[in-house]
């Protein structure tokens, strides 16, 4: 018998999808509330280091991730003129199951989601923007804005996996959460180019 009634996860990014999959595989009912209408396809992460790979192995998705991606021998950061800034030599991890693996995040998300869809105790509510959270002695809840109005979802636990601008974090800590936003901004995009030699 499952001791959990339900866990709510806010956000269907890699953190939310991975957590949902791992909980659902233990038979724990889980609902992901995601503000977007589907998986995020914007270019972001591509390289996953050993601690992330370790968790992907535990979630049972690594065979699919390896089949879709590849293991790089190295990673390097350069200036636009090709000058090397810094790099990692990944060959020292040769043969290790949790060695660094490359796969664009949108493809990793699709793999996680495909595995999650097979779990009977998991579901994703797309187009569900979490606005507020609360709790009492018995349960936790979230207030959600959907196309057809505001709804309330309740669970044993609410987990905030809603990224860098987390509404869950704001509700919990307001402005007292430690950290700072850097002035610099970056634009991420995928390009095709001749590789520097
Ligand atoms: C350019 C770039 C390159 C990167 N490269 C790497 C890399 O090579 N390797 C690496 O390990 N990491 C990399 N990262 C970091 C990595 O992408 C993030 O750490 C990762 O995406 C965080 O995952 P997450 O699930 O916590 O949050 P996110 O991916 O941000 O997902 C959060 C989800 O929550 C949803 N959400 C937000 N607010 C609400 C709300 N109020 N209600 C409901 N849903 C909500 C969002 O729509 C989103 O789907 C990179 C990031 C960037 C920007």
mmCIF file of C-alpha atoms and ligand atoms in Angstrom:
data_model
loop_
_atom_site.group_PDB
_atom_site.id
_atom_site.type_symbol
_atom_site.label_atom_id
_atom_site.label_comp_id
_atom_site.label_asym_id
_atom_site.label_seq_id
_atom_site.Cartn_x
_atom_site.Cartn_y
_atom_site.Cartn_z
ATOM 1 C CA UNK A 1 0.000 0.000 0.000
ATOM 2 C CA UNK A 2 1.308 3.460 -0.918
ATOM 3 C CA UNK A 3 1.722 5.737 2.109
ATOM 4 C CA UNK A 4 1.401 8.810 -0.089
ATOM 5 C CA UNK A 5 -1.832 10.312 -1.329
ATOM 6 C CA UNK A 6 -0.219 12.555 -3.939
ATOM 7 C CA UNK A 7 2.852 14.697 -4.592
ATOM 8 C CA UNK A 8 2.548 17.902 -6.634
ATOM 9 C CA UNK A 9 5.605 18.950 -8.636
ATOM 10 C CA UNK A 10 5.643 22.473 -10.041
ATOM 11 C CA UNK A 11 7.494 22.578 -13.384
ATOM 12 C CA UNK A 12 8.084 20.037 -16.173
ATOM 13 C CA UNK A 13 11.748 20.895 -16.763
ATOM 14 C CA UNK A 14 14.389 18.198 -16.330
ATOM 15 C CA UNK A 15 14.232 18.395 -12.510
ATOM 16 C CA UNK A 16 10.454 18.019 -12.337
ATOM 17 C CA UNK A 17 10.250 15.282 -14.960
ATOM 18 C CA UNK A 18 13.086 13.294 -13.378
ATOM 19 C CA UNK A 19 11.657 13.560 -9.870
ATOM 20 C CA UNK A 20 8.178 12.639 -11.099
ATOM 21 C CA UNK A 21 9.542 9.589 -12.894
ATOM 22 C CA UNK A 22 11.473 8.390 -9.857
ATOM 23 C CA UNK A 23 8.490 8.864 -7.523
ATOM 24 C CA UNK A 24 6.057 7.238 -9.964
ATOM 25 C CA UNK A 25 8.357 4.230 -10.315
ATOM 26 C CA UNK A 26 7.932 3.773 -6.548
ATOM 27 C CA UNK A 27 4.151 3.785 -7.069
ATOM 28 C CA UNK A 28 3.712 7.278 -5.620
ATOM 29 C CA UNK A 29 0.899 9.268 -7.283
ATOM 30 C CA UNK A 30 2.392 12.422 -8.758
ATOM 31 C CA UNK A 31 1.039 15.347 -10.761
ATOM 32 C CA UNK A 32 3.251 17.877 -12.527
ATOM 33 C CA UNK A 33 1.754 21.360 -12.940
ATOM 34 C CA UNK A 34 3.452 23.124 -15.873
ATOM 35 C CA UNK A 35 2.603 26.632 -17.038
ATOM 36 C CA UNK A 36 3.709 26.023 -20.655
ATOM 37 C CA UNK A 37 1.513 24.088 -23.112
ATOM 38 C CA UNK A 38 4.274 21.502 -23.722
ATOM 39 C CA UNK A 39 7.944 20.663 -23.236
ATOM 40 C CA UNK A 40 10.432 23.536 -23.528
ATOM 41 C CA UNK A 41 12.274 23.339 -26.884
ATOM 42 C CA UNK A 42 14.615 26.310 -26.365
ATOM 43 C CA UNK A 43 18.367 25.610 -26.631
ATOM 44 C CA UNK A 44 19.876 25.237 -23.194
ATOM 45 C CA UNK A 45 21.829 22.391 -21.602
ATOM 46 C CA UNK A 46 23.762 19.939 -23.779
ATOM 47 C CA UNK A 47 26.434 18.377 -21.531
ATOM 48 C CA UNK A 48 25.605 16.371 -18.421
ATOM 49 C CA UNK A 49 28.322 15.623 -15.880
ATOM 50 C CA UNK A 50 28.607 12.518 -13.700
ATOM 51 C CA UNK A 51 26.268 13.554 -10.844
ATOM 52 C CA UNK A 52 23.439 14.155 -13.345
ATOM 53 C CA UNK A 53 24.206 10.930 -15.240
ATOM 54 C CA UNK A 54 24.134 9.024 -11.935
ATOM 55 C CA UNK A 55 20.531 10.175 -11.380
ATOM 56 C CA UNK A 56 19.525 9.432 -14.978
ATOM 57 C CA UNK A 57 20.853 5.879 -14.508
ATOM 58 C CA UNK A 58 18.811 5.549 -11.295
ATOM 59 C CA UNK A 59 15.712 6.696 -13.185
ATOM 60 C CA UNK A 60 16.266 3.986 -15.814
ATOM 61 C CA UNK A 61 16.520 6.324 -18.823
ATOM 62 C CA UNK A 62 20.250 6.253 -19.531
ATOM 63 C CA UNK A 63 20.130 3.584 -22.283
ATOM 64 C CA UNK A 64 17.824 5.871 -24.266
ATOM 65 C CA UNK A 65 19.946 8.953 -23.483
ATOM 66 C CA UNK A 66 23.132 7.185 -24.659
ATOM 67 C CA UNK A 67 21.406 5.962 -27.829
ATOM 68 C CA UNK A 68 20.302 9.507 -28.705
ATOM 69 C CA UNK A 69 23.457 11.308 -27.538
ATOM 70 C CA UNK A 70 27.206 10.713 -27.344
ATOM 71 C CA UNK A 71 30.146 10.756 -24.933
ATOM 72 C CA UNK A 72 32.479 13.692 -25.661
ATOM 73 C CA UNK A 73 36.253 13.299 -25.147
ATOM 74 C CA UNK A 74 36.495 16.916 -24.063
ATOM 75 C CA UNK A 75 34.630 20.151 -23.588
ATOM 76 C CA UNK A 76 36.158 23.535 -24.271
ATOM 77 C CA UNK A 77 35.106 27.150 -23.851
ATOM 78 C CA UNK A 78 36.564 29.584 -26.402
ATOM 79 C CA UNK A 79 36.450 33.223 -27.357
ATOM 80 C CA UNK A 80 34.912 34.044 -30.731
ATOM 81 C CA UNK A 81 38.407 34.120 -32.280
ATOM 82 C CA UNK A 82 39.064 30.542 -31.129
ATOM 83 C CA UNK A 83 41.266 31.348 -28.127
ATOM 84 C CA UNK A 84 40.779 28.640 -25.506
ATOM 85 C CA UNK A 85 39.437 29.911 -22.174
ATOM 86 C CA UNK A 86 39.035 26.630 -20.281
ATOM 87 C CA UNK A 87 38.318 22.976 -20.910
ATOM 88 C CA UNK A 88 37.624 19.570 -19.427
ATOM 89 C CA UNK A 89 39.365 16.340 -20.412
ATOM 90 C CA UNK A 90 36.627 13.702 -20.292
ATOM 91 C CA UNK A 91 38.861 10.792 -21.391
ATOM 92 C CA UNK A 92 39.803 10.108 -17.755
ATOM 93 C CA UNK A 93 36.216 8.839 -17.348
ATOM 94 C CA UNK A 94 36.534 6.398 -20.295
ATOM 95 C CA UNK A 95 34.557 3.226 -19.531
ATOM 96 C CA UNK A 96 32.782 4.719 -16.498
ATOM 97 C CA UNK A 97 28.991 4.272 -16.669
ATOM 98 C CA UNK A 98 28.372 7.798 -15.396
ATOM 99 C CA UNK A 99 30.799 9.565 -17.720
ATOM 100 C CA UNK A 100 29.786 12.878 -19.283
ATOM 101 C CA UNK A 101 27.101 12.591 -21.950
ATOM 102 C CA UNK A 102 25.908 15.067 -24.581
ATOM 103 C CA UNK A 103 22.307 15.528 -25.637
ATOM 104 C CA UNK A 104 20.316 18.745 -26.166
ATOM 105 C CA UNK A 105 17.978 19.354 -23.244
ATOM 106 C CA UNK A 106 14.820 19.306 -25.374
ATOM 107 C CA UNK A 107 15.694 15.757 -26.438
ATOM 108 C CA UNK A 108 16.482 14.710 -22.872
ATOM 109 C CA UNK A 109 13.147 16.171 -21.758
ATOM 110 C CA UNK A 110 11.340 14.203 -24.453
ATOM 111 C CA UNK A 111 12.963 10.958 -23.253
ATOM 112 C CA UNK A 112 12.056 11.665 -19.625
ATOM 113 C CA UNK A 113 8.487 12.499 -20.650
ATOM 114 C CA UNK A 114 8.170 9.346 -22.774
ATOM 115 C CA UNK A 115 9.161 7.236 -19.755
ATOM 116 C CA UNK A 116 6.857 9.216 -17.472
ATOM 117 C CA UNK A 117 3.858 8.698 -19.749
ATOM 118 C CA UNK A 118 4.179 4.935 -19.181
ATOM 119 C CA UNK A 119 3.703 5.363 -15.433
ATOM 120 C CA UNK A 120 0.128 4.863 -14.292
ATOM 121 C CA UNK A 121 0.519 7.027 -11.187
ATOM 122 C CA UNK A 122 1.872 10.091 -13.017
ATOM 123 C CA UNK A 123 0.310 12.824 -15.100
ATOM 124 C CA UNK A 124 1.238 16.282 -16.374
ATOM 125 C CA UNK A 125 -1.251 19.180 -16.351
ATOM 126 C CA UNK A 126 0.019 21.490 -19.099
ATOM 127 C CA UNK A 127 -1.069 25.140 -19.133
ATOM 128 C CA UNK A 128 -1.215 25.262 -15.329
ATOM 129 C CA UNK A 129 0.548 28.295 -13.900
ATOM 130 C CA UNK A 130 1.117 28.093 -10.163
ATOM 131 C CA UNK A 131 0.334 31.454 -8.557
ATOM 132 C CA UNK A 132 0.316 30.691 -4.841
ATOM 133 C CA UNK A 133 0.993 27.886 -2.371
ATOM 134 C CA UNK A 134 -0.121 27.056 1.163
ATOM 135 C CA UNK A 135 -0.237 24.331 3.794
ATOM 136 C CA UNK A 136 -1.902 23.298 7.043
ATOM 137 C CA UNK A 137 -1.422 20.363 9.415
ATOM 138 C CA UNK A 138 -2.860 17.849 6.942
ATOM 139 C CA UNK A 139 -1.929 18.901 3.441
ATOM 140 C CA UNK A 140 -0.256 21.345 1.089
ATOM 141 C CA UNK A 141 -1.916 23.086 -1.860
ATOM 142 C CA UNK A 142 -1.269 25.265 -4.869
ATOM 143 C CA UNK A 143 -3.473 27.844 -6.561
ATOM 144 C CA UNK A 144 -3.255 27.459 -10.307
ATOM 145 C CA UNK A 145 -4.248 29.692 -13.197
ATOM 146 C CA UNK A 146 -5.550 27.735 -16.189
ATOM 147 C CA UNK A 147 -7.219 28.828 -19.437
ATOM 148 C CA UNK A 148 -10.634 28.035 -17.942
ATOM 149 C CA UNK A 149 -10.042 29.772 -14.625
ATOM 150 C CA UNK A 150 -8.361 29.384 -11.268
ATOM 151 C CA UNK A 151 -8.110 25.943 -9.640
ATOM 152 C CA UNK A 152 -6.732 24.503 -6.459
ATOM 153 C CA UNK A 153 -4.710 21.269 -6.294
ATOM 154 C CA UNK A 154 -3.944 19.518 -2.993
ATOM 155 C CA UNK A 155 -1.331 16.940 -2.003
ATOM 156 C CA UNK A 156 0.875 15.612 0.794
ATOM 157 C CA UNK A 157 3.818 17.555 -0.582
ATOM 158 C CA UNK A 158 4.446 20.346 -3.078
ATOM 159 C CA UNK A 159 7.887 20.364 -4.708
ATOM 160 C CA UNK A 160 9.132 23.481 -6.485
ATOM 161 C CA UNK A 161 10.961 22.520 -9.702
ATOM 162 C CA UNK A 162 9.965 25.736 -11.436
ATOM 163 C CA UNK A 163 13.398 26.975 -12.379
ATOM 164 C CA UNK A 164 15.399 30.133 -11.886
ATOM 165 C CA UNK A 165 12.358 32.445 -11.521
ATOM 166 C CA UNK A 166 10.598 30.056 -9.177
ATOM 167 C CA UNK A 167 7.190 31.231 -8.003
ATOM 168 C CA UNK A 168 7.291 28.531 -5.306
ATOM 169 C CA UNK A 169 10.520 30.021 -3.953
ATOM 170 C CA UNK A 170 8.984 33.528 -4.024
ATOM 171 C CA UNK A 171 5.920 32.342 -2.122
ATOM 172 C CA UNK A 172 8.086 30.643 0.509
ATOM 173 C CA UNK A 173 10.806 33.241 1.008
ATOM 174 C CA UNK A 174 9.729 36.497 -0.641
ATOM 175 C CA UNK A 175 12.766 38.681 -1.096
ATOM 176 C CA UNK A 176 14.694 37.051 1.754
ATOM 177 C CA UNK A 177 15.968 34.169 -0.389
ATOM 178 C CA UNK A 178 19.782 34.423 -0.548
ATOM 179 C CA UNK A 179 21.491 35.045 -3.865
ATOM 180 C CA UNK A 180 21.644 37.680 -6.549
ATOM 181 C CA UNK A 181 20.752 38.193 -10.183
ATOM 182 C CA UNK A 182 23.797 39.073 -12.286
ATOM 183 C CA UNK A 183 23.655 42.176 -14.471
ATOM 184 C CA UNK A 184 25.008 40.256 -17.464
ATOM 185 C CA UNK A 185 22.587 38.465 -19.746
ATOM 186 C CA UNK A 186 23.334 35.679 -22.208
ATOM 187 C CA UNK A 187 21.532 34.618 -25.343
ATOM 188 C CA UNK A 188 21.666 30.910 -26.129
ATOM 189 C CA UNK A 189 21.338 29.515 -29.609
ATOM 190 C CA UNK A 190 22.448 26.477 -31.590
ATOM 191 C CA UNK A 191 24.786 27.067 -34.547
ATOM 192 C CA UNK A 192 26.444 24.906 -37.143
ATOM 193 C CA UNK A 193 30.070 25.782 -37.894
ATOM 194 C CA UNK A 194 33.444 24.369 -38.881
ATOM 195 C CA UNK A 195 35.077 23.134 -35.696
ATOM 196 C CA UNK A 196 38.235 25.014 -34.622
ATOM 197 C CA UNK A 197 41.383 22.962 -35.023
HETATM 198 C C1 LIG B 1 22.353 28.537 -22.199
HETATM 199 C C2 LIG B 1 22.305 27.482 -21.119
HETATM 200 C C3 LIG B 1 23.168 26.411 -21.220
HETATM 201 C C4 LIG B 1 23.155 25.420 -20.228
HETATM 202 N N1 LIG B 1 24.002 24.356 -20.347
HETATM 203 C C5 LIG B 1 23.996 23.377 -19.428
HETATM 204 C C6 LIG B 1 24.789 22.202 -19.600
HETATM 205 O O1 LIG B 1 25.476 22.026 -20.602
HETATM 206 N N2 LIG B 1 24.711 21.242 -18.632
HETATM 207 C C7 LIG B 1 23.916 21.385 -17.535
HETATM 208 O O2 LIG B 1 23.903 20.473 -16.689
HETATM 209 N N3 LIG B 1 23.126 22.484 -17.358
HETATM 210 C C8 LIG B 1 23.148 23.464 -18.269
HETATM 211 N N4 LIG B 1 22.327 24.556 -18.127
HETATM 212 C C9 LIG B 1 21.454 24.639 -16.961
HETATM 213 C C10 LIG B 1 20.223 23.774 -17.132
HETATM 214 O O3 LIG B 1 19.591 24.044 -18.374
HETATM 215 C C11 LIG B 1 19.298 24.063 -15.962
HETATM 216 O O4 LIG B 1 20.005 23.818 -14.762
HETATM 217 C C12 LIG B 1 18.082 23.192 -16.007
HETATM 218 O O5 LIG B 1 17.309 23.452 -17.136
HETATM 219 C C13 LIG B 1 17.253 23.442 -14.745
HETATM 220 O O6 LIG B 1 16.204 22.527 -14.796
HETATM 221 P P1 LIG B 1 14.910 22.765 -13.915
HETATM 222 O O7 LIG B 1 13.972 21.650 -14.248
HETATM 223 O O8 LIG B 1 15.306 22.973 -12.496
HETATM 224 O O9 LIG B 1 14.327 24.179 -14.405
HETATM 225 P P2 LIG B 1 13.813 24.614 -15.844
HETATM 226 O O10 LIG B 1 14.473 23.838 -16.924
HETATM 227 O O11 LIG B 1 13.907 26.096 -15.870
HETATM 228 O O12 LIG B 1 12.289 24.189 -15.818
HETATM 229 C C14 LIG B 1 11.350 24.858 -15.002
HETATM 230 C C15 LIG B 1 9.966 24.587 -15.525
HETATM 231 O O13 LIG B 1 9.024 25.162 -14.632
HETATM 232 C C16 LIG B 1 8.017 25.834 -15.375
HETATM 233 N N5 LIG B 1 7.471 26.900 -14.538
HETATM 234 C C17 LIG B 1 8.059 28.051 -14.168
HETATM 235 N N6 LIG B 1 7.249 28.771 -13.362
HETATM 236 C C18 LIG B 1 6.099 28.047 -13.247
HETATM 237 C C19 LIG B 1 4.874 28.265 -12.552
HETATM 238 N N7 LIG B 1 4.666 29.379 -11.802
HETATM 239 N N8 LIG B 1 3.897 27.317 -12.633
HETATM 240 C C20 LIG B 1 4.107 26.180 -13.377
HETATM 241 N N9 LIG B 1 5.240 25.935 -14.065
HETATM 242 C C21 LIG B 1 6.234 26.856 -13.981
HETATM 243 C C22 LIG B 1 8.750 26.375 -16.619
HETATM 244 O O14 LIG B 1 7.853 26.612 -17.688
HETATM 245 C C23 LIG B 1 9.703 25.220 -16.912
HETATM 246 O O15 LIG B 1 9.157 24.250 -17.782
HETATM 247 C C24 LIG B 1 22.282 25.543 -19.120
HETATM 248 C C25 LIG B 1 21.404 26.623 -19.032
HETATM 249 C C26 LIG B 1 21.408 27.579 -20.029
HETATM 250 C C27 LIG B 1 20.455 28.744 -19.927
#
